[in-house]
Coordinates of C-alpha atoms and ligand atoms in Angstrom, one line a residue:
M7 CA -31.5 -26.0 -20.1
N8 CA -31.8 -27.4 -16.5
V9 CA -28.5 -26.2 -15.1
L10 CA -27.1 -27.0 -11.7
V11 CA -24.9 -24.1 -10.0
T12 CA -22.7 -25.1 -7.4
G13 CA -21.7 -22.2 -5.2
G14 CA -24.7 -20.0 -6.4
A15 CA -25.0 -17.9 -3.2
G16 CA -21.4 -16.8 -3.7
Y17 CA -20.1 -13.4 -5.4
I18 CA -19.4 -15.0 -8.7
G19 CA -22.1 -17.8 -8.6
S20 CA -25.0 -15.4 -7.8
H21 CA -24.2 -13.3 -10.8
C22 CA -24.3 -16.4 -13.0
V23 CA -27.6 -17.7 -11.6
R24 CA -29.1 -14.4 -12.3
A25 CA -27.8 -14.2 -15.8
L26 CA -29.2 -17.9 -16.6
L27 CA -32.5 -17.2 -15.0
D28 CA -32.8 -13.8 -17.1
Q29 CA -32.0 -15.9 -20.3
G30 CA -34.6 -18.6 -19.7
H31 CA -32.8 -21.3 -18.1
T32 CA -34.2 -23.4 -15.2
V33 CA -31.7 -23.1 -12.1
T34 CA -30.9 -25.4 -9.3
I35 CA -28.3 -24.1 -6.5
I36 CA -26.2 -26.0 -4.1
D37 CA -24.3 -24.1 -1.6
N38 CA -23.4 -24.7 2.0
L39 CA -23.4 -20.9 2.8
S40 CA -19.8 -21.4 4.3
T41 CA -18.8 -18.3 2.3
G42 CA -22.0 -17.5 0.4
Y43 CA -25.1 -15.6 1.3
L44 CA -28.8 -16.3 1.3
Q45 CA -29.4 -12.7 0.6
A46 CA -27.5 -13.1 -2.9
I47 CA -29.7 -15.9 -3.8
D48 CA -32.3 -15.5 -6.7
S49 CA -35.6 -16.2 -5.3
R50 CA -36.6 -17.8 -8.9
A51 CA -33.8 -20.6 -8.4
K52 CA -34.4 -23.6 -6.5
F53 CA -31.9 -23.7 -3.5
Y54 CA -30.5 -26.6 -1.6
N55 CA -28.4 -25.7 1.6
T56 CA -26.1 -28.7 1.2
D57 CA -22.4 -29.6 0.4
I58 CA -20.9 -31.0 -2.7
R59 CA -19.2 -33.4 -0.8
K60 CA -22.4 -35.4 0.0
F61 CA -22.6 -37.8 -3.1
D62 CA -25.9 -39.1 -2.2
K63 CA -27.4 -35.6 -1.9
V64 CA -25.7 -34.4 -5.1
M65 CA -27.1 -37.4 -7.0
S66 CA -30.6 -37.2 -6.0
I67 CA -30.4 -33.2 -6.8
L68 CA -29.1 -34.2 -10.3
I69 CA -31.6 -36.7 -11.0
N70 CA -34.7 -34.9 -9.3
N71 CA -34.2 -31.8 -11.2
N72 CA -33.2 -33.4 -14.5
I73 CA -29.9 -31.6 -14.6
E74 CA -28.4 -31.2 -18.1
A75 CA -25.3 -29.3 -17.2
V76 CA -23.3 -28.1 -14.1
I77 CA -21.5 -24.6 -13.6
H78 CA -19.2 -25.3 -10.7
F79 CA -18.1 -22.4 -8.6
A80 CA -18.1 -23.9 -5.0
A81 CA -14.6 -23.7 -3.6
F82 CA -12.5 -21.9 -1.3
S83 CA -10.5 -19.0 -2.9
L84 CA -8.4 -17.1 -0.4
V85 CA -4.6 -17.5 -1.6
G86 CA -3.4 -16.5 1.9
E87 CA -5.4 -19.0 3.8
S88 CA -4.5 -21.6 1.3
M89 CA -1.0 -21.4 2.5
H90 CA -1.8 -21.8 6.1
N91 CA -4.4 -24.4 5.8
P92 CA -3.7 -26.3 2.4
L93 CA -5.7 -29.3 3.4
K94 CA -9.0 -27.4 3.8
Y95 CA -8.5 -26.5 0.1
Y96 CA -7.6 -29.9 -1.1
D97 CA -10.7 -31.3 0.8
N98 CA -13.2 -28.7 -0.6
N99 CA -11.7 -28.0 -3.8
V100 CA -10.2 -31.1 -5.0
Y101 CA -12.2 -33.9 -3.2
G102 CA -15.4 -31.8 -3.4
T103 CA -15.1 -31.8 -7.3
K104 CA -14.1 -35.4 -7.2
V105 CA -17.6 -36.1 -5.5
L106 CA -19.3 -34.0 -8.0
L107 CA -17.8 -35.6 -11.0
D108 CA -18.8 -39.2 -9.6
A109 CA -22.2 -38.0 -9.1
M110 CA -22.4 -36.7 -12.5
A111 CA -21.1 -39.8 -14.2
E112 CA -23.5 -41.8 -12.2
A113 CA -26.4 -39.6 -13.1
N114 CA -25.3 -39.4 -16.7
V115 CA -24.7 -35.6 -16.6
N116 CA -22.0 -35.0 -19.0
K117 CA -21.2 -31.2 -19.3
I118 CA -19.5 -28.9 -16.7
V119 CA -18.2 -25.4 -16.9
F120 CA -16.0 -24.5 -14.0
S121 CA -14.2 -21.6 -12.5
S122 CA -10.3 -21.9 -12.6
T123 CA -7.9 -18.9 -12.0
A124 CA -5.0 -17.1 -13.1
A125 CA -3.3 -18.5 -10.0
V126 CA -2.7 -21.8 -11.9
Y127 CA 0.1 -19.8 -13.7
G128 CA 2.0 -18.5 -10.8
A129 CA 4.8 -15.9 -11.6
Q130 CA 5.3 -15.8 -15.6
D131 CA 7.7 -13.7 -17.5
V132 CA 5.8 -13.1 -20.7
M133 CA 2.7 -10.9 -20.7
P134 CA 0.2 -11.3 -21.8
I135 CA -0.3 -14.9 -20.5
T136 CA -1.7 -17.3 -23.1
E137 CA -3.3 -20.8 -22.1
E138 CA -0.3 -22.4 -23.7
V139 CA 2.2 -21.7 -21.1
L140 CA 3.5 -24.1 -18.6
E141 CA 1.4 -23.8 -15.2
T142 CA 3.5 -23.2 -12.2
P143 CA 1.1 -22.3 -9.5
S144 CA 2.9 -20.3 -6.4
N145 CA 0.3 -21.2 -3.8
A146 CA -1.9 -24.0 -2.6
Y147 CA -5.0 -22.4 -4.0
G148 CA -3.8 -22.2 -7.5
E149 CA -2.6 -25.9 -7.2
T150 CA -6.0 -27.3 -6.0
K151 CA -7.6 -25.4 -9.2
L152 CA -5.1 -26.9 -11.5
A153 CA -5.5 -30.5 -9.8
M154 CA -9.4 -29.7 -10.4
E155 CA -8.6 -29.1 -14.1
K156 CA -6.6 -32.3 -14.5
M157 CA -9.3 -34.4 -12.8
M158 CA -11.7 -32.8 -15.5
K159 CA -9.4 -33.9 -18.3
W160 CA -9.1 -37.6 -17.0
S161 CA -12.7 -37.7 -16.2
D162 CA -13.4 -36.7 -19.8
I163 CA -11.3 -39.5 -21.2
A164 CA -12.8 -42.1 -18.9
N165 CA -16.5 -41.0 -18.5
D166 CA -16.8 -38.6 -21.6
T167 CA -17.6 -35.8 -19.2
K168 CA -16.9 -32.7 -21.3
Y169 CA -15.8 -29.5 -19.4
V170 CA -14.8 -26.0 -19.9
A171 CA -12.4 -24.5 -17.4
L172 CA -12.4 -20.8 -17.2
R173 CA -9.2 -19.2 -15.8
Y174 CA -10.2 -15.9 -14.2
F175 CA -8.0 -13.0 -13.7
N176 CA -9.2 -10.3 -11.2
V177 CA -12.9 -10.3 -11.3
A178 CA -14.5 -7.0 -9.9
G179 CA -17.6 -4.9 -10.1
A180 CA -21.2 -5.8 -9.4
H181 CA -24.5 -6.4 -11.1
H182 CA -25.8 -3.4 -13.0
S183 CA -29.0 -3.4 -10.9
G184 CA -26.8 -2.9 -7.7
E185 CA -28.8 -5.6 -6.1
I186 CA -25.8 -8.1 -5.8
G187 CA -22.2 -7.8 -5.6
E188 CA -19.0 -8.7 -3.9
S189 CA -19.4 -9.3 -0.3
H190 CA -16.7 -11.2 1.6
N191 CA -15.8 -11.6 5.4
P192 CA -12.9 -11.1 5.7
E193 CA -12.5 -9.0 2.6
T194 CA -9.1 -9.4 1.0
H195 CA -9.7 -7.8 -2.6
L196 CA -8.5 -4.4 -3.7
I197 CA -11.5 -2.7 -5.0
P198 CA -13.9 -3.7 -2.1
L199 CA -11.0 -2.6 0.4
I200 CA -10.4 0.8 -1.4
L201 CA -14.2 1.4 -1.2
Q202 CA -14.3 0.8 2.5
V203 CA -12.5 4.2 3.0
P204 CA -15.2 6.5 1.5
L205 CA -17.9 4.2 3.1
G206 CA -16.2 5.2 6.4
K207 CA -15.1 1.8 7.4
R208 CA -11.5 2.2 7.0
E209 CA -9.1 5.2 7.4
F210 CA -6.8 4.6 4.7
I211 CA -5.9 1.9 2.0
S212 CA -2.5 0.0 2.2
I213 CA -0.5 -0.1 -1.0
F214 CA 1.3 -3.6 -0.7
G215 CA 4.7 -2.9 -2.2
T216 CA 6.1 0.0 -4.2
D217 CA 9.4 -1.4 -5.5
Y218 CA 8.0 -3.8 -8.0
D219 CA 9.6 -3.6 -11.5
T220 CA 6.5 -1.8 -13.0
P221 CA 6.4 2.0 -14.0
D222 CA 4.9 3.2 -10.8
G223 CA 6.5 0.4 -8.7
T224 CA 3.2 -1.2 -7.4
C225 CA 1.4 -4.5 -8.9
I226 CA -0.3 -4.5 -12.0
R227 CA -3.5 -6.7 -12.5
D228 CA -5.9 -7.3 -15.2
Y229 CA -9.6 -6.4 -13.9
I230 CA -12.6 -8.1 -15.6
H231 CA -16.2 -7.0 -14.9
I232 CA -18.2 -9.7 -13.1
E233 CA -21.0 -9.3 -15.9
D234 CA -18.5 -9.8 -18.7
L235 CA -16.9 -12.7 -16.9
I236 CA -20.3 -14.4 -16.6
S237 CA -21.3 -13.9 -20.1
A238 CA -18.4 -16.2 -21.0
H239 CA -19.9 -18.9 -18.8
I240 CA -23.1 -18.6 -20.9
K241 CA -21.0 -19.0 -24.0
A242 CA -19.0 -21.8 -22.6
L243 CA -22.4 -23.5 -21.8
E244 CA -23.5 -23.0 -25.5
Y245 CA -20.2 -24.2 -26.6
L246 CA -20.6 -27.5 -24.7
D247 CA -24.3 -28.0 -25.6
K248 CA -23.3 -27.7 -29.3
G249 CA -21.2 -30.9 -28.6
N250 CA -17.9 -29.3 -28.8
E251 CA -14.6 -30.8 -27.1
S252 CA -13.4 -29.9 -23.6
N253 CA -11.5 -26.7 -23.6
T254 CA -9.7 -24.2 -21.3
F255 CA -9.7 -20.2 -21.6
N256 CA -8.5 -17.2 -19.9
L257 CA -11.0 -14.6 -18.9
G258 CA -9.4 -11.1 -18.7
S259 CA -9.6 -7.6 -20.1
G260 CA -6.3 -7.6 -21.6
L261 CA -5.5 -4.2 -19.8
G262 CA -3.2 -4.0 -16.9
Y263 CA -3.7 -1.5 -14.1
S264 CA -1.4 -0.5 -11.1
V265 CA -2.6 -0.4 -7.6
L266 CA -2.0 3.1 -7.6
E267 CA -3.8 3.7 -10.8
M268 CA -7.0 1.8 -9.2
V269 CA -6.9 4.1 -6.1
E270 CA -6.7 7.2 -8.4
A271 CA -9.7 5.9 -10.4
A272 CA -11.8 5.1 -7.2
R273 CA -11.0 8.6 -6.2
A274 CA -12.5 10.0 -9.5
V275 CA -15.5 7.6 -9.0
T276 CA -16.2 8.2 -5.5
G277 CA -15.1 11.9 -5.3
H278 CA -13.4 11.0 -2.1
D279 CA -9.7 11.7 -1.5
I280 CA -9.1 8.1 -0.3
P281 CA -5.9 8.4 1.7
A282 CA -3.2 5.7 0.8
K283 CA -0.4 4.3 2.8
L284 CA 2.7 2.5 1.4
A285 CA 3.1 -0.7 3.2
E286 CA 5.3 -3.9 2.9
R287 CA 4.9 -6.3 0.0
R288 CA 2.3 -9.0 0.4
A289 CA 3.9 -12.6 0.2
G290 CA 3.3 -14.4 -3.2
D291 CA 2.1 -11.4 -5.2
P292 CA 3.5 -11.4 -8.8
A293 CA 4.5 -8.1 -10.3
R294 CA 2.1 -8.2 -13.0
L295 CA -0.6 -10.5 -14.4
I296 CA -2.3 -9.6 -17.7
A297 CA -4.4 -12.1 -19.7
S298 CA -4.6 -12.9 -23.1
S299 CA -8.2 -13.9 -23.7
D300 CA -7.9 -14.0 -27.5
K301 CA -8.8 -17.7 -27.4
A302 CA -12.2 -17.0 -25.5
V303 CA -12.8 -14.3 -28.1
K304 CA -12.2 -16.5 -31.1
V305 CA -13.6 -19.8 -30.1
L306 CA -16.4 -18.8 -27.8
G307 CA -17.4 -15.5 -29.5
W308 CA -17.0 -13.6 -26.3
V309 CA -17.7 -10.0 -26.2
R310 CA -16.7 -7.8 -23.3
N311 CA -18.7 -4.6 -22.8
Y312 CA -16.7 -3.0 -19.9
T313 CA -13.4 -1.4 -21.2
D314 CA -12.8 1.4 -18.5
V315 CA -11.9 0.4 -15.1
K316 CA -13.8 3.3 -13.8
D317 CA -16.9 1.9 -14.9
I318 CA -16.1 -1.4 -12.9
I319 CA -15.3 0.5 -9.9
A320 CA -18.6 2.6 -10.3
S321 CA -20.7 -0.5 -10.6
A322 CA -19.1 -1.8 -7.2
W323 CA -19.5 1.4 -5.6
T324 CA -23.4 1.4 -6.3
F325 CA -23.5 -2.0 -4.7
H326 CA -21.5 -1.0 -1.6
L327 CA -23.7 2.2 -1.0
N328 CA -26.9 0.0 -1.3
F329 CA -25.4 -2.7 1.2
K330 CA -23.0 -0.8 3.5
E331 CA -22.6 -3.8 5.8
G332 CA -22.4 -6.2 3.1
F333 CA -24.5 -9.3 2.8
K334 CA -26.2 -10.9 5.5
N335 CA -27.8 -14.5 5.9
D336 CA -31.3 -13.1 5.4
K337 CA -33.7 -14.1 2.6
H338 CA -33.4 -12.1 -0.4
K339 CA -35.6 -9.1 -0.8
Y340 CA -36.3 -8.9 -4.7
Ligands
UFG413 N1 -3.6 -5.0 -2.7 C1 -3.1 -3.8 -1.9 N2 -3.7 -3.4 -0.8 C2 -4.7 -4.2 -0.5 C3 -5.2 -5.2 -1.1 C4 -4.6 -5.7 -2.3 O1 -2.1 -3.1 -2.5 O2 -5.2 -3.8 0.7 C5 -2.8 -5.2 -3.9 C6 -2.6 -6.6 -4.0 O3 -1.0 -6.7 -3.3 C7 -2.3 -7.0 -5.4 C8 -3.5 -6.2 -5.9 O4 -3.9 -5.2 -5.0 O5 -1.3 -6.4 -6.1 C9 -4.7 -7.0 -6.2 O6 -4.8 -7.8 -5.1 P1 -6.4 -8.8 -4.8 O7 -6.2 -9.3 -3.4 O8 -7.5 -7.8 -5.1 O9 -6.2 -9.7 -6.1 P2 -5.0 -10.7 -6.4 O10 -4.4 -10.4 -7.4 O11 -4.1 -11.2 -5.2 O12 -5.9 -12.0 -6.5 C10 -6.8 -12.5 -7.7 C11 -7.8 -13.2 -7.2 C12 -7.5 -14.5 -6.6 C13 -6.6 -15.3 -7.6 C14 -5.5 -14.3 -8.0 C15 -4.8 -14.9 -9.3 O13 -8.7 -12.7 -6.2 O14 -8.6 -15.4 -6.3 O15 -6.1 -13.0 -8.6 O16 -3.4 -14.4 -9.3 F1 -5.9 -16.5 -7.0

């Protein structure tokens, strides 16, 4: 298929581009490089350095490349920042998606797979979380992703644009080649921050809260390997291509690991003692988030290959050893 990937220079988008190309699809990327990197872009893809909020540009890209489906990653995704600057999130995430959907309707492109988040759920009492529970986002980021999902729903009814919304839990790890991986500036995610210690870039990892209602008092999360996550996107694309109805799926491993367990696993992987210091709770963190992904397994036929969190950390470690300073905006070497 001819697939447009928005945000194809970002962490998750770049892995999706590579998987699509490896499977014989033709890939066009739109990325404004606000958080993505040229170095992450696969040279086999066609790249447009532009913004999804530019209707005319998006329209001409859709038409000139005979795009048949869109995979939409372009969005801001920092929970903390979204609380300080919510309108930035509404502008890029909600308005950007509105422009993209407008252009798709105009260009007769009627399939979209898009990245949503566990943040749409907010704090929930019952674990694992299924897609049926009432969404109660507790931050502006999650609220904008939920608004994007709802926009898709109404666009489907009005314009017959079919969508699959994929609600990610904690995405982690890197491509098995070690050539692309998670590179954020600033970094806020647990695994890359832990790995900065053995890389000599940080003296210790802070544990945000040790008095949660969990067995060791630290927060529990569901870590899903990036390549498993991406394989669900390919399945979702095939699902839409077969003419199925719009749908929403959780993507997680179904396994919960505490922050302390993650630090311990990283010690085992890196052979470094990784000092940890107890710190205050981070605002807005729910005690535990674990996905039920049964629906994706059943409906999409999704198969996960990574079952041990040490393997997820090991793949991230390989990438960070290859790119100690993270990605830069240089052209890709491979
Ligand atoms: N943590 C620490 N120390 C750190 C960094 C993180 O203890 O230095 C803890 C956090 O408090 C949290 C856990 O590690 O308990 C995981 O934190 P991350 O920032 O890696 O991930 P989050 O669970 O906060 O966020 C993820 C995605 C978001 C998404 C959210 C949904 O990164 O995009 O899940 O809840 F919105």
